[in-house]
CSV table of C-alpha atoms (C1' of nucleotides) and ligand atoms in Angstrom, one decimal:
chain,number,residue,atom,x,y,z
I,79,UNK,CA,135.4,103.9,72.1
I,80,UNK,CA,135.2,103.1,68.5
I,81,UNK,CA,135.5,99.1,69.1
I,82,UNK,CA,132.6,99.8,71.9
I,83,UNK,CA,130.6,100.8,69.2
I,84,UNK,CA,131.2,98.8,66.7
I,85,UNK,CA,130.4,96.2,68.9
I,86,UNK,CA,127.3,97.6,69.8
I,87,UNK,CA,126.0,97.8,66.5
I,88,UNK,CA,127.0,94.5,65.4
I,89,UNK,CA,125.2,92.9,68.5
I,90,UNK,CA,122.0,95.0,67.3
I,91,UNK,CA,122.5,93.9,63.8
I,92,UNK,CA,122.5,90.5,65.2
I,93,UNK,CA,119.9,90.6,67.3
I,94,UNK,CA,117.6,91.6,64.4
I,95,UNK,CA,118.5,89.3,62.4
I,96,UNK,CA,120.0,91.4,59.9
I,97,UNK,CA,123.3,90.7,57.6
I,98,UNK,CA,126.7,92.2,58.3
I,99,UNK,CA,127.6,93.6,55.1
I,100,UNK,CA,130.9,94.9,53.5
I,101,UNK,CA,128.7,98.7,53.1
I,102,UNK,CA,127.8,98.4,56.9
I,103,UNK,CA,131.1,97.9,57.8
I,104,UNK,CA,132.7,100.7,55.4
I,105,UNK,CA,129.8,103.4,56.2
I,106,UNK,CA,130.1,102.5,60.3
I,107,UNK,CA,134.2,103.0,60.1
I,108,UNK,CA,133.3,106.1,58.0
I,109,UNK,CA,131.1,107.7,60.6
I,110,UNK,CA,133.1,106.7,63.6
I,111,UNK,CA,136.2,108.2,62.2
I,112,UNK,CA,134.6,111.4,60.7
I,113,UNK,CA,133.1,114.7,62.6
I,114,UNK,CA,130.8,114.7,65.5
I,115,UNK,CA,127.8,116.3,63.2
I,116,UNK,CA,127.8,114.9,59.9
I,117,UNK,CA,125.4,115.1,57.3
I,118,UNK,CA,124.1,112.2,55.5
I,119,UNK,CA,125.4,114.6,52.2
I,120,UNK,CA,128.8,115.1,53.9
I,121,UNK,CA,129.3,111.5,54.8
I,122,UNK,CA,128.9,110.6,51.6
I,123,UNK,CA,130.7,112.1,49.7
I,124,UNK,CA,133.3,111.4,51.9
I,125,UNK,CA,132.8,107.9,51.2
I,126,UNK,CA,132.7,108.1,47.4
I,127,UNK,CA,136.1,109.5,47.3
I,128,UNK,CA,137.3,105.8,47.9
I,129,UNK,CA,134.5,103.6,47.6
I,130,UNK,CA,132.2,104.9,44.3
I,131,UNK,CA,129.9,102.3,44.0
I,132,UNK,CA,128.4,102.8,47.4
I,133,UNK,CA,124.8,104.5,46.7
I,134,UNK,CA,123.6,107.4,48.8
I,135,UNK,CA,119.9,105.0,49.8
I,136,UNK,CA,122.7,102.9,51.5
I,137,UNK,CA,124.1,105.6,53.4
I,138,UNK,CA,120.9,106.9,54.3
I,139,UNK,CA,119.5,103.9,55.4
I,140,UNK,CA,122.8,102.7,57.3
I,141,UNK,CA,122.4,105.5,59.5
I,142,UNK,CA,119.1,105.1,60.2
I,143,UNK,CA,120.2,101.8,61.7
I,144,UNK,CA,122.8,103.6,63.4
I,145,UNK,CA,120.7,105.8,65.5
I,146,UNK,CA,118.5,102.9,65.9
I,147,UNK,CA,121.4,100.8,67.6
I,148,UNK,CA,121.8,103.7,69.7
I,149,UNK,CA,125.4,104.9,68.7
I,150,UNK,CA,124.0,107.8,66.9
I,151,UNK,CA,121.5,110.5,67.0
I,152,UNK,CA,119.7,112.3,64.4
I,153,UNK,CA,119.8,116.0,64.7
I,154,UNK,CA,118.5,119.3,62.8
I,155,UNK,CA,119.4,122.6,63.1
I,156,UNK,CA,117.2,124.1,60.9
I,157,UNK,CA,119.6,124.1,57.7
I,158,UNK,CA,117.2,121.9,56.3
I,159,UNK,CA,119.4,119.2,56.6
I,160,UNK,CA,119.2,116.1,58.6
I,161,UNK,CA,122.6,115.5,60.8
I,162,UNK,CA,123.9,112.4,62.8
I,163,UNK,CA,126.1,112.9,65.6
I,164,UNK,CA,127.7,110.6,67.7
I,165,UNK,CA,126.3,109.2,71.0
I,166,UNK,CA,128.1,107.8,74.0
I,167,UNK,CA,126.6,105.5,76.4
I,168,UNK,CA,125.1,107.3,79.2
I,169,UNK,CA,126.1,110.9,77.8
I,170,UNK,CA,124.4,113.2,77.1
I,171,UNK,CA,124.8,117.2,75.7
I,172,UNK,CA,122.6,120.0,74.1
I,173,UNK,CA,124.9,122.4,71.3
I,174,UNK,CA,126.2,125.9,71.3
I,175,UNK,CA,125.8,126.4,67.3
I,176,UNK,CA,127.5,129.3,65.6
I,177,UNK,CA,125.5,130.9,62.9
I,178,UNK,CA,128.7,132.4,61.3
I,179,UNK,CA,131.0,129.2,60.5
I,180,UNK,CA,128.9,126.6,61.2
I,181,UNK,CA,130.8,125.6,64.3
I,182,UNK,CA,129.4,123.2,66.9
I,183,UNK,CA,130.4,123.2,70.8
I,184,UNK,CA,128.7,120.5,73.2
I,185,UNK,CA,128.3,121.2,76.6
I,186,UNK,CA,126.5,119.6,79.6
I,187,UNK,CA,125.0,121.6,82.3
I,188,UNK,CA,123.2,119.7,84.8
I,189,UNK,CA,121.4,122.8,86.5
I,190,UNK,CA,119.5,123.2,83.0
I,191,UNK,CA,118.9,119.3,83.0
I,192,UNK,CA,117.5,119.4,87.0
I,193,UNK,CA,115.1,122.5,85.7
I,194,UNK,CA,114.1,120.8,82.9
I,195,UNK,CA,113.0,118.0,85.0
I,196,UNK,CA,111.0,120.2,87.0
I,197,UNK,CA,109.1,122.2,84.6
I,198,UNK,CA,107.6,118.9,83.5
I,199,UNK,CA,107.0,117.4,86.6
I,200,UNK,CA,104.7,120.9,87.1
I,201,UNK,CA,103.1,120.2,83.9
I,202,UNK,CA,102.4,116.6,84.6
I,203,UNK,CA,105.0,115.8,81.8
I,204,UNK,CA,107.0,112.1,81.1
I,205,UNK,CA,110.0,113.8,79.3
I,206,UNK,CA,111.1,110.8,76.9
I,207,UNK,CA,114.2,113.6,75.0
I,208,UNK,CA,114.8,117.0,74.8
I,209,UNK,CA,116.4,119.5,72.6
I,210,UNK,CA,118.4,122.7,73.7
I,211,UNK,CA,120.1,124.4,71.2
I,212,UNK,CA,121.7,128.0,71.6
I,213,UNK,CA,122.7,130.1,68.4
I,214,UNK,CA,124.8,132.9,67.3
I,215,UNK,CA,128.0,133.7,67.2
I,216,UNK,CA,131.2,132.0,67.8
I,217,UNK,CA,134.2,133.8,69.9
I,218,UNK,CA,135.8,133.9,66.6
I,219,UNK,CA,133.1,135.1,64.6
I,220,UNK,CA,131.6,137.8,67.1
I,221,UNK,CA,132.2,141.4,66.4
T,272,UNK,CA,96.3,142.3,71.3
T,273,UNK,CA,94.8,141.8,68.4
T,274,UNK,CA,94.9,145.3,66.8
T,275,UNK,CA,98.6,145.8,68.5
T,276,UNK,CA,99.4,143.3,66.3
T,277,UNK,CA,97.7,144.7,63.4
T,278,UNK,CA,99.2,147.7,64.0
T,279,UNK,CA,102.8,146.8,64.0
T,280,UNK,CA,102.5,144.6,61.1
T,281,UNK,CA,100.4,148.0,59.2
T,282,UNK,CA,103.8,149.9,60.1
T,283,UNK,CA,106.0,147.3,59.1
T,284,UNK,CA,104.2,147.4,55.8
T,285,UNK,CA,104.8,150.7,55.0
T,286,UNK,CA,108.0,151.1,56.2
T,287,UNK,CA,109.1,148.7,53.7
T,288,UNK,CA,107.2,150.0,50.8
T,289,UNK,CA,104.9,146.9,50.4
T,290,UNK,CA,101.0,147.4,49.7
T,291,UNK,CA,97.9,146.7,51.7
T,292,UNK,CA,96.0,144.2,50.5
T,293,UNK,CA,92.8,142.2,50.9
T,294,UNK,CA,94.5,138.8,51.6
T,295,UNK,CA,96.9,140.0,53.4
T,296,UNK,CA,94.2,141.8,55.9
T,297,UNK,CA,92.0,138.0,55.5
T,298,UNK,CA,95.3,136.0,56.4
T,299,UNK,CA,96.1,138.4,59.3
T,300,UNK,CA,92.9,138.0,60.8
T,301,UNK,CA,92.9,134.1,60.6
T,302,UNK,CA,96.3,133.9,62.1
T,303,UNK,CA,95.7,136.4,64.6
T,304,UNK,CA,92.1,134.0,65.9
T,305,UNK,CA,93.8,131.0,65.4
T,306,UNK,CA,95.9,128.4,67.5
T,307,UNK,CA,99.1,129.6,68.6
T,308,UNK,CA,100.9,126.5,66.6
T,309,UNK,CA,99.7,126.7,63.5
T,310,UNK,CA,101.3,125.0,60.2
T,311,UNK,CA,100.8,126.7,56.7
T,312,UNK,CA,98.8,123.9,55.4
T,313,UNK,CA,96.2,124.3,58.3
T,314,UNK,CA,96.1,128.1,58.1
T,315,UNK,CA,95.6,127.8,54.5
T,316,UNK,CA,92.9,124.8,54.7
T,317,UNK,CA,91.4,126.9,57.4
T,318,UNK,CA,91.4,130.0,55.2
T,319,UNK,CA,89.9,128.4,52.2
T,320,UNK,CA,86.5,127.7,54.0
T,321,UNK,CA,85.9,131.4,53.8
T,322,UNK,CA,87.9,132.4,50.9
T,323,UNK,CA,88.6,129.1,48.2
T,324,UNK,CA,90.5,131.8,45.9
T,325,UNK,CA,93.0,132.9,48.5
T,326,UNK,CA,96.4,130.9,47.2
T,327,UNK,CA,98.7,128.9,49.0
T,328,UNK,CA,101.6,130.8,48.5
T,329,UNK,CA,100.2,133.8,49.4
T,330,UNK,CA,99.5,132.3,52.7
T,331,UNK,CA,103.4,130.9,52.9
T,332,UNK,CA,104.5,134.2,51.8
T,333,UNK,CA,102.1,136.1,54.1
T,334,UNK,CA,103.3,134.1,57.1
T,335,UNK,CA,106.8,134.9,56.5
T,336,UNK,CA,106.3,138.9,56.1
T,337,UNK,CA,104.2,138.2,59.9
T,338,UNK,CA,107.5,137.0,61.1
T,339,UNK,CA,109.9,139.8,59.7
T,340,UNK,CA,107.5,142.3,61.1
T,341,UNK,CA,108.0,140.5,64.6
T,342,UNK,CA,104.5,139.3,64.9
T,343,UNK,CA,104.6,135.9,64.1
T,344,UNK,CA,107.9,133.1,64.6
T,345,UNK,CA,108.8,130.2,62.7
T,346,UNK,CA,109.2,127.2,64.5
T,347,UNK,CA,110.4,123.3,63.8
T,348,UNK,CA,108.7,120.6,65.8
T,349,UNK,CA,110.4,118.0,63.8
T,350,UNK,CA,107.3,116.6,62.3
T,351,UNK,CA,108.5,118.2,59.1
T,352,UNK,CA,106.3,120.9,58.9
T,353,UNK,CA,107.1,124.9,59.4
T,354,UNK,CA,104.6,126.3,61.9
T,355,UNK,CA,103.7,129.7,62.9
T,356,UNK,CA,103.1,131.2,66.2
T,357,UNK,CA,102.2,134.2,67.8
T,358,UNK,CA,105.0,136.7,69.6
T,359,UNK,CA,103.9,139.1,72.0
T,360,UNK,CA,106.4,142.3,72.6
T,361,UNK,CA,109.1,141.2,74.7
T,362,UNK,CA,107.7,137.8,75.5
T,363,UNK,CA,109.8,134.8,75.2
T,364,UNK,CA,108.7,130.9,76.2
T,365,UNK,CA,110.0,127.4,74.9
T,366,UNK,CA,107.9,124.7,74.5
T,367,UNK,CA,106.5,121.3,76.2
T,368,UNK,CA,105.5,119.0,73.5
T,369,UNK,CA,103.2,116.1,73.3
T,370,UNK,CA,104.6,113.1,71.5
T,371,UNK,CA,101.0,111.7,71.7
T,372,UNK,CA,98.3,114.0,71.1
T,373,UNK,CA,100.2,116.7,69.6
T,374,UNK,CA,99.6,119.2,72.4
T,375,UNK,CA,101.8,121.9,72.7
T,376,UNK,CA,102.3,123.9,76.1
T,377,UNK,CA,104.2,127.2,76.3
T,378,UNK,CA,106.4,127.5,79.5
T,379,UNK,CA,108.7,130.2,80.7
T,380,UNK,CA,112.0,130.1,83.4
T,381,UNK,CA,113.9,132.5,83.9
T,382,UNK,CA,116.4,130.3,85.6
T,383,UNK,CA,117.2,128.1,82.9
T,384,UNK,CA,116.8,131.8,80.8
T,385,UNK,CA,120.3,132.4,82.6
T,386,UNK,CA,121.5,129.5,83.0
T,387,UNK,CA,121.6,129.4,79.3
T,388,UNK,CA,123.7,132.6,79.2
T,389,UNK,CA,126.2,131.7,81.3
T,390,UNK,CA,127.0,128.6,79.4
T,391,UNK,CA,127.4,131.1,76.5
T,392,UNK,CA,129.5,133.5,78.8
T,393,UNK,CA,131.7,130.6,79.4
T,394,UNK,CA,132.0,129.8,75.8
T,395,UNK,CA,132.5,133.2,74.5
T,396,UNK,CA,129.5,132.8,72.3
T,397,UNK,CA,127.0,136.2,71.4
T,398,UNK,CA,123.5,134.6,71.5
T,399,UNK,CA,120.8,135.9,68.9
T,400,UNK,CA,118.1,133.2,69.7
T,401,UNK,CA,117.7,129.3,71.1
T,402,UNK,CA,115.3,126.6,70.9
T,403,UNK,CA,114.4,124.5,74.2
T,404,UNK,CA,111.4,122.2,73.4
T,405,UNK,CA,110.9,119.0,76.2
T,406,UNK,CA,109.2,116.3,73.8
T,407,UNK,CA,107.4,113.6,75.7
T,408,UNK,CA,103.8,112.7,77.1
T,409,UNK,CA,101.2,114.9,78.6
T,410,UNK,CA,99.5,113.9,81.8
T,411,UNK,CA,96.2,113.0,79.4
T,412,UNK,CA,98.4,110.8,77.4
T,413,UNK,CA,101.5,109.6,79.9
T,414,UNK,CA,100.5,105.5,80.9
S,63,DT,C1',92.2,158.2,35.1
S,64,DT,C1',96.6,156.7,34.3
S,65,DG,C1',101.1,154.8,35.0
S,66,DT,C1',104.1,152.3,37.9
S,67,DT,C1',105.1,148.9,40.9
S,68,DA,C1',103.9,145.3,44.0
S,69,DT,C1',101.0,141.3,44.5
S,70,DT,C1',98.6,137.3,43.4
S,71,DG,C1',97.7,132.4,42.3
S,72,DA,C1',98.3,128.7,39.1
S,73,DT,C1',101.9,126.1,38.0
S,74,DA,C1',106.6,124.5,37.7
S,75,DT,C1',110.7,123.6,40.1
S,76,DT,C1',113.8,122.4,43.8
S,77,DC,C1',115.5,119.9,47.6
S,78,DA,C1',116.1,116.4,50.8
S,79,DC,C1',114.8,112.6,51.6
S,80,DT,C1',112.2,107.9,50.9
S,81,DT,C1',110.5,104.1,48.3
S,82,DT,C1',110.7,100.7,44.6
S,83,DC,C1',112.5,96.8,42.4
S,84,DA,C1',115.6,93.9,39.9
S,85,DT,C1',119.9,92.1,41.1
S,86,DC,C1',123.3,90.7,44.5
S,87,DA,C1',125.5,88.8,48.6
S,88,DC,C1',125.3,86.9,53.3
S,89,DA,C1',124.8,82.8,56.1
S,90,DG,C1',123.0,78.5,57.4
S,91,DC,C1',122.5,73.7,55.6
S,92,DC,C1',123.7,70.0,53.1
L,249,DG,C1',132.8,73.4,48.8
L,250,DG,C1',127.8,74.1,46.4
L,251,DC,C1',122.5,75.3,47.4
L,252,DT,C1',119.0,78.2,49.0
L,253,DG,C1',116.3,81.5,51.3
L,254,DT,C1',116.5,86.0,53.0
L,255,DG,C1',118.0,90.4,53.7
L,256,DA,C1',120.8,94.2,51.3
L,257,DT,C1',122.1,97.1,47.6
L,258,DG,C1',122.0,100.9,44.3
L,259,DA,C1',120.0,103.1,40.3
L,260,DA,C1',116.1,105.3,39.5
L,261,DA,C1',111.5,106.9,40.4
L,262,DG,C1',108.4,109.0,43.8
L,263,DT,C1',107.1,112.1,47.6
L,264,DG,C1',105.9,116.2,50.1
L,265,DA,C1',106.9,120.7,51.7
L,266,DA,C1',108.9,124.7,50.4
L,267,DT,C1',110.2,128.1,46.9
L,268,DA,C1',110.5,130.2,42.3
L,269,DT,C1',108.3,131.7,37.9
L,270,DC,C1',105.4,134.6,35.4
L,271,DA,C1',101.4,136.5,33.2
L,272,DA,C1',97.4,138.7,34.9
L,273,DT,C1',95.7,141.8,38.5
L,274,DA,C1',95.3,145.2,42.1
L,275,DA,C1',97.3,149.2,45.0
L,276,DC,C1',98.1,153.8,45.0
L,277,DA,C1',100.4,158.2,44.0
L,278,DA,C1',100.3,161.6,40.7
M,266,MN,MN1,114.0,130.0,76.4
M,267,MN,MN1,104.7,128.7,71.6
M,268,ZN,ZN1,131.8,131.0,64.3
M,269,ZN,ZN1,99.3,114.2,74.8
DNA sequence: TTGTTATTGATATTCACTTTCATCACAGCC
DNA sequence: GGCTGTGATGAAAGTGAATATCAATAACAA
């Protein structure tokens, strides 16, 4: 899981031509070992605790390269911050997001997926992504 | 339609306490005979034509009283801008949007509706609200 | 008309990125 | 190993949309 990735970036560093660095390697181990929806805030300072001099362009930029390589995926859920979860080859989920604690539950449902599918095949539509996102409250936070 | 609208958003000003004013009334009317995607920027370049004295955060703050009456919602196409659209009483849709030209079609489905709900069910979530928008190309714009 | 309170609009500030640029570090080639 | 040419880094400055500030102004009830 994490080797496939790393492996997969690497290879897309590569093919590039771009440089492995020391930061790379840090910030990648960092995201792969950390929460599925991380901000680019949160992974940072998550990083700083052990490794001060790395600045916050770097870790912006590194996951930028990231979702480019295809082992992450930028997301928002209208906290006005920008998140990066992880993605799995050939996977794909839409989020359950709980307004009370923050909490985030994937889940696929191929029955939305097929539906999706057909409502833009009636509007002529080439779906390239998609974004599903259901909010409110957790079955801890609910009344 | 139009003076529905009005009307609620009338109510919802007294009911709060707030005053009638002329920009308000102005910023109403442009929003209400305008395109149902509207950012604040355009409302606000659209609204200056007529009126170069109206402010900008009047308009920002107008548009956010329009969506705590229920007239108006607040929605995030990712292009880093806060638009504005209409709500009809008891109306829901989600979105098909044009990576292209921009285009925005509205689209309701009942079946994905509670398809949606039963993946909350089954998660012991209490929905308030979702977001389903299918980004890709329209049939003018698709190769 | 007057007094009170909400509103306005010019401006400043905030926030989350995003870019800049001088310095640094990979990586291929002697 | 030492050179050398790029790409990478990080501190700091810049950006753009949203939000807050505040003195002047406009509603509106008495
Ligand atoms: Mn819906
Ligand atoms: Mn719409
Ligand atoms: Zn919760
Ligand atoms: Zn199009």
């Amino acid at each position: 899981m994490k080797r496939a990735k790393q492996k997969i970036f690497q290879d897309y560093i590569a093919r590039q031509g771009l440089k492995s660095t020391r930061q790379r390697d840090i910030i990648l181990d960092a995201f792969l070992s950390s929460d599925r929806h991380l901000s680019i805030e949160e992974l940072y300072l998550k990083l700083r605790a052990k490794h001060p001099n790395i600045g916050y362009a770097t870790v912006y930029r590194t996951l930028k390269l990231f979702a480019e390589s295809g082992i992450a995926r930028e997301i928002h859920f209208g906290d006005g911050q920008t998140r990066y979860e992880h993605v799995s080859e050939g996977e794909h989920h839409d989020h359950l997001v709980c307004t009370g604690c923050g909490t985030i539950i994937e889940f696929e449902n191929e029955s939305i997926e097929k539906l999706q599918d057909e409502v833009a095949v009636a509007h002529g539509f080439l779906i390239k992504h998609h974004k599903l996102e259901l909010y409110g409250l957790c079955a801890k936070c609910r009344p």
